[in-house]
Amino acid sequence: SQQGEEDPQALSIQEGENATMNCSYKTSINNLQWYRQNSGRGLVHLILIRSNEREKHSGRLRVTLDTSKKSSSLLITASRAADTASYFCATGTQGGSEKLVFGKGTKLTVNP
Amino acid sequence: DTAVSQTPKYLVTQMGNDKSIKCEQNLGHDTMYWYKQDSKKFLKIMFSYNNKELIINETVPNRFSPKSPDKAHLNLHINSLELGDSAVYFCASSRGGNTDTQYFGPGTRLTVL
């Protein structure tokens, strides 16, 4: 069954604004990752946060993880038109069959 | 220079045919994967191989058969194609285990008519 659920499903903002996407999951994880997918392309890894970490930064990206609430958020600051893409969270499941389980993604549109 | 490459990029075929998709990675990674992305963009793992050994086989019909001739290649053969097989198939690789950072190929859009 699907593990991660992104929220919102779609987000439209103006260039320069911040974009926040959320991800909720159900079971224990060893890490949570965010990926970007431009239209018609493969997924590109953005950031990985381990289950014992609470926050991580990479350039204009900020990821938080709250394991007690089983949720994560991805913040993109000062968005650009080039940030237009779908963003997926992927949870690294623990125990048994370890694998990455992807959510359905948030489609972000940044208007120039 | 391409890290993970797949061929072909597009594949249009008739129901009942057999087709293959090839994947190669030049990252020196030990683990390779096949994912299926449906029309609603839901991405689901199908198989993973570590050093040519099958690790994950998610309830995929046995019409789908992965083959790993060496750790840099993971091909996907599909027999008796059905309409529901239409999707984008992504190959990916990672340095270590199944929950490591994954590097994706550009995808193969399969259309079954």
Short mmCIF file of C-alpha atoms in Angstrom, two decimals:
data_model
loop_
_atom_site.label_atom_id
_atom_site.label_comp_id
_atom_site.label_asym_id
_atom_site.label_seq_id
_atom_site.Cartn_x
_atom_site.Cartn_y
_atom_site.Cartn_z
CA SER A 1 0.00 0.00 0.00
CA GLN A 2 1.09 3.57 -0.61
CA GLN A 3 3.22 5.03 2.14
CA GLY A 4 3.70 8.73 1.48
CA GLU A 5 0.94 11.20 0.75
CA GLU A 6 1.87 14.66 -0.45
CA ASP A 7 -0.24 17.69 0.22
CA PRO A 8 -1.30 19.73 -1.65
CA GLN A 9 -1.70 17.81 -4.89
CA ALA A 10 -1.12 21.02 -6.83
CA LEU A 11 0.33 24.39 -5.91
CA SER A 12 0.57 27.54 -8.02
CA ILE A 13 2.62 30.51 -6.85
CA GLN A 14 4.37 33.59 -8.18
CA GLU A 15 8.09 33.79 -8.73
CA GLY A 16 9.86 34.94 -5.59
CA GLU A 17 7.29 33.39 -3.23
CA ASN A 18 8.01 30.42 -1.01
CA ALA A 19 6.49 27.01 -1.70
CA THR A 20 5.73 24.50 1.03
CA MET A 21 4.83 20.89 0.36
CA ASN A 22 3.94 18.33 2.98
CA CYS A 23 4.28 14.59 3.15
CA SER A 24 2.64 12.20 5.60
CA TYR A 25 3.48 8.54 5.97
CA LYS A 26 2.25 5.56 7.92
CA THR A 27 5.00 3.22 9.07
CA SER A 28 8.47 3.43 10.60
CA ILE A 29 11.15 4.75 8.32
CA ASN A 30 14.93 4.94 8.27
CA ASN A 31 14.98 7.97 6.01
CA LEU A 32 12.79 10.24 3.92
CA GLN A 33 13.81 11.66 0.58
CA TRP A 34 12.48 14.33 -1.74
CA TYR A 35 12.74 14.10 -5.50
CA ARG A 36 11.85 16.46 -8.32
CA GLN A 37 10.45 15.41 -11.68
CA ASN A 38 10.30 17.81 -14.58
CA SER A 39 7.69 17.06 -17.21
CA GLY A 40 8.70 14.09 -19.35
CA ARG A 41 11.91 13.46 -17.41
CA GLY A 42 13.24 11.13 -14.77
CA LEU A 43 13.27 11.89 -11.05
CA VAL A 44 16.13 13.84 -9.58
CA HIS A 45 17.13 13.44 -5.95
CA LEU A 46 16.96 16.65 -3.93
CA ILE A 47 17.60 15.84 -0.31
CA LEU A 48 17.65 12.93 2.16
CA ILE A 49 16.82 13.29 5.84
CA ARG A 50 17.46 10.46 8.26
CA SER A 51 14.94 9.40 10.89
CA ASN A 52 17.12 10.82 13.68
CA GLU A 53 17.36 14.24 12.01
CA ARG A 54 14.79 17.01 12.36
CA GLU A 55 15.84 19.54 9.77
CA LYS A 56 18.11 19.75 6.78
CA HIS A 57 19.04 22.50 4.33
CA SER A 58 20.38 22.45 0.81
CA GLY A 59 20.59 25.78 -1.01
CA ARG A 60 17.04 27.14 -1.24
CA LEU A 61 15.57 23.89 0.08
CA ARG A 62 14.65 23.23 3.68
CA VAL A 63 13.28 19.88 4.80
CA THR A 64 11.84 19.08 8.19
CA LEU A 65 10.93 15.71 9.62
CA ASP A 66 8.63 15.01 12.55
CA THR A 67 8.69 11.28 13.23
CA SER A 68 6.14 11.60 16.06
CA LYS A 69 3.61 12.98 13.56
CA LYS A 70 4.98 10.87 10.70
CA SER A 71 5.25 13.93 8.51
CA SER A 72 7.78 15.96 6.56
CA SER A 73 7.74 19.26 4.77
CA LEU A 74 9.76 20.65 1.88
CA LEU A 75 10.16 24.41 1.69
CA ILE A 76 11.50 26.05 -1.45
CA THR A 77 12.39 29.67 -0.79
CA ALA A 78 12.46 32.48 -3.36
CA SER A 79 10.97 30.24 -6.04
CA ARG A 80 11.88 30.54 -9.69
CA ALA A 81 10.01 29.56 -12.84
CA ALA A 82 12.58 26.77 -13.26
CA ASP A 83 11.31 25.20 -10.02
CA THR A 84 8.11 24.25 -11.86
CA ALA A 85 7.95 20.46 -11.56
CA SER A 86 6.35 17.65 -9.58
CA TYR A 87 7.86 16.96 -6.18
CA PHE A 88 7.72 13.53 -4.59
CA CYS A 89 8.51 12.35 -1.13
CA ALA A 90 9.84 8.83 -0.76
CA THR A 91 10.07 6.97 2.51
CA GLY A 92 12.77 4.42 3.13
CA THR A 93 10.85 1.66 4.86
CA GLN A 94 12.36 -0.33 7.70
CA GLY A 95 12.40 -4.00 8.39
CA GLY A 96 11.35 -6.82 6.15
CA SER A 97 11.56 -5.72 2.56
CA GLU A 98 13.41 -2.40 2.69
CA LYS A 99 12.56 -0.14 -0.23
CA LEU A 100 11.66 3.41 -1.20
CA VAL A 101 7.94 4.04 -1.34
CA PHE A 102 6.88 7.13 -3.27
CA GLY A 103 3.89 9.37 -2.79
CA LYS A 104 1.78 10.72 -5.64
CA GLY A 105 3.58 14.03 -5.73
CA THR A 106 2.78 17.72 -5.58
CA LYS A 107 2.67 19.54 -8.89
CA LEU A 108 4.25 22.95 -8.37
CA THR A 109 3.78 25.74 -10.90
CA VAL A 110 5.83 28.90 -10.45
CA ASN A 111 4.46 31.73 -12.56
CA PRO A 112 6.94 34.32 -13.85
CA ASP B 1 28.40 11.01 -19.54
CA THR B 2 24.80 9.94 -18.84
CA ALA B 3 24.64 8.28 -15.43
CA VAL B 4 21.61 6.04 -15.98
CA SER B 5 20.46 5.49 -19.53
CA GLN B 6 17.50 3.62 -20.93
CA THR B 7 16.52 2.56 -24.42
CA PRO B 8 14.21 3.06 -26.09
CA LYS B 9 12.70 6.34 -24.91
CA TYR B 10 9.37 5.57 -26.57
CA LEU B 11 7.86 2.19 -27.35
CA VAL B 12 4.54 1.75 -29.16
CA THR B 13 3.37 -1.78 -29.73
CA GLN B 14 0.33 -4.00 -30.16
CA MET B 15 -1.30 -6.07 -27.48
CA GLY B 16 0.17 -9.54 -27.23
CA ASN B 17 3.64 -8.57 -28.41
CA ASP B 18 6.85 -9.11 -26.44
CA LYS B 19 9.21 -6.19 -25.87
CA SER B 20 12.38 -5.33 -23.96
CA ILE B 21 13.70 -2.20 -22.34
CA LYS B 22 17.40 -1.85 -21.64
CA CYS B 23 19.07 0.02 -18.81
CA GLU B 24 22.71 0.80 -18.12
CA GLN B 25 24.37 2.76 -15.34
CA ASN B 26 27.95 4.01 -15.33
CA LEU B 27 27.99 5.09 -11.69
CA GLY B 28 29.54 1.91 -10.37
CA HIS B 29 26.46 1.31 -8.23
CA ASP B 30 25.62 -2.10 -6.79
CA THR B 31 21.84 -1.88 -6.86
CA MET B 32 19.49 -1.30 -9.79
CA TYR B 33 15.73 -0.96 -9.96
CA TRP B 34 12.74 -0.90 -12.23
CA TYR B 35 9.81 1.37 -11.41
CA LYS B 36 6.47 1.83 -13.13
CA GLN B 37 4.81 5.27 -13.21
CA ASP B 38 1.15 5.22 -14.15
CA SER B 39 -0.92 7.92 -15.80
CA LYS B 40 -1.60 9.51 -12.39
CA LYS B 41 2.14 9.83 -11.78
CA PHE B 42 2.12 7.15 -9.07
CA LEU B 43 5.57 5.57 -9.01
CA LYS B 44 5.83 1.98 -7.81
CA ILE B 45 8.84 -0.26 -7.49
CA MET B 46 8.77 -3.45 -9.52
CA PHE B 47 12.16 -5.05 -9.02
CA SER B 48 15.53 -4.43 -7.48
CA TYR B 49 18.80 -6.24 -8.12
CA ASN B 50 21.94 -6.08 -6.04
CA ASN B 51 25.08 -7.31 -7.80
CA LYS B 52 23.00 -9.29 -10.28
CA GLU B 53 20.91 -10.89 -7.54
CA LEU B 54 17.15 -10.31 -7.36
CA ILE B 55 16.30 -8.59 -4.07
CA ILE B 56 12.82 -7.16 -4.52
CA ASN B 57 10.08 -8.62 -6.66
CA GLU B 58 6.90 -6.71 -5.95
CA THR B 59 3.74 -8.52 -6.95
CA VAL B 60 4.44 -8.04 -10.61
CA PRO B 61 2.86 -10.43 -13.16
CA ASN B 62 5.37 -13.02 -14.28
CA ARG B 63 5.00 -11.66 -17.82
CA PHE B 64 7.63 -9.19 -16.59
CA SER B 65 11.09 -10.68 -16.35
CA PRO B 66 14.13 -8.65 -15.35
CA LYS B 67 17.58 -9.76 -16.38
CA SER B 68 20.87 -8.48 -15.03
CA PRO B 69 23.83 -9.69 -17.12
CA ASP B 70 26.21 -7.67 -14.95
CA LYS B 71 25.86 -5.12 -12.20
CA ALA B 72 25.86 -2.20 -14.66
CA HIS B 73 22.90 -3.49 -16.66
CA LEU B 74 19.32 -4.35 -15.79
CA ASN B 75 16.97 -5.13 -18.64
CA LEU B 76 13.22 -5.62 -18.51
CA HIS B 77 11.46 -8.06 -20.80
CA ILE B 78 7.70 -8.04 -21.03
CA ASN B 79 5.75 -10.88 -22.63
CA SER B 80 2.23 -10.80 -23.99
CA LEU B 81 1.77 -7.08 -23.51
CA GLU B 82 -1.59 -5.87 -22.24
CA LEU B 83 -3.30 -2.48 -22.43
CA GLY B 84 -2.73 -1.98 -18.70
CA ASP B 85 1.01 -2.20 -19.18
CA SER B 86 0.96 1.24 -20.79
CA ALA B 87 3.00 3.46 -18.49
CA VAL B 88 6.38 5.08 -18.11
CA TYR B 89 9.05 2.68 -16.89
CA PHE B 90 12.02 4.06 -15.02
CA CYS B 91 15.30 2.40 -14.30
CA ALA B 92 17.27 3.62 -11.30
CA SER B 93 20.42 2.75 -9.40
CA SER B 94 21.86 3.32 -5.95
CA ARG B 95 25.25 2.83 -4.37
CA GLY B 96 24.08 0.56 -1.59
CA GLY B 97 20.80 -0.66 -0.20
CA ASN B 98 17.27 -0.17 -1.37
CA THR B 99 16.70 2.95 0.74
CA ASP B 100 19.79 4.81 -0.48
CA THR B 101 19.61 7.84 -2.75
CA GLN B 102 18.48 6.67 -6.15
CA TYR B 103 19.53 7.96 -9.55
CA PHE B 104 16.89 7.67 -12.23
CA GLY B 105 17.06 7.17 -15.95
CA PRO B 106 15.00 9.32 -18.33
CA GLY B 107 12.19 6.79 -18.59
CA THR B 108 10.65 4.68 -21.34
CA ARG B 109 7.10 5.55 -22.31
CA LEU B 110 5.38 2.31 -23.29
CA THR B 111 2.09 2.51 -25.17
CA VAL B 112 0.20 -0.69 -25.83
CA LEU B 113 -2.48 -0.42 -28.51
#
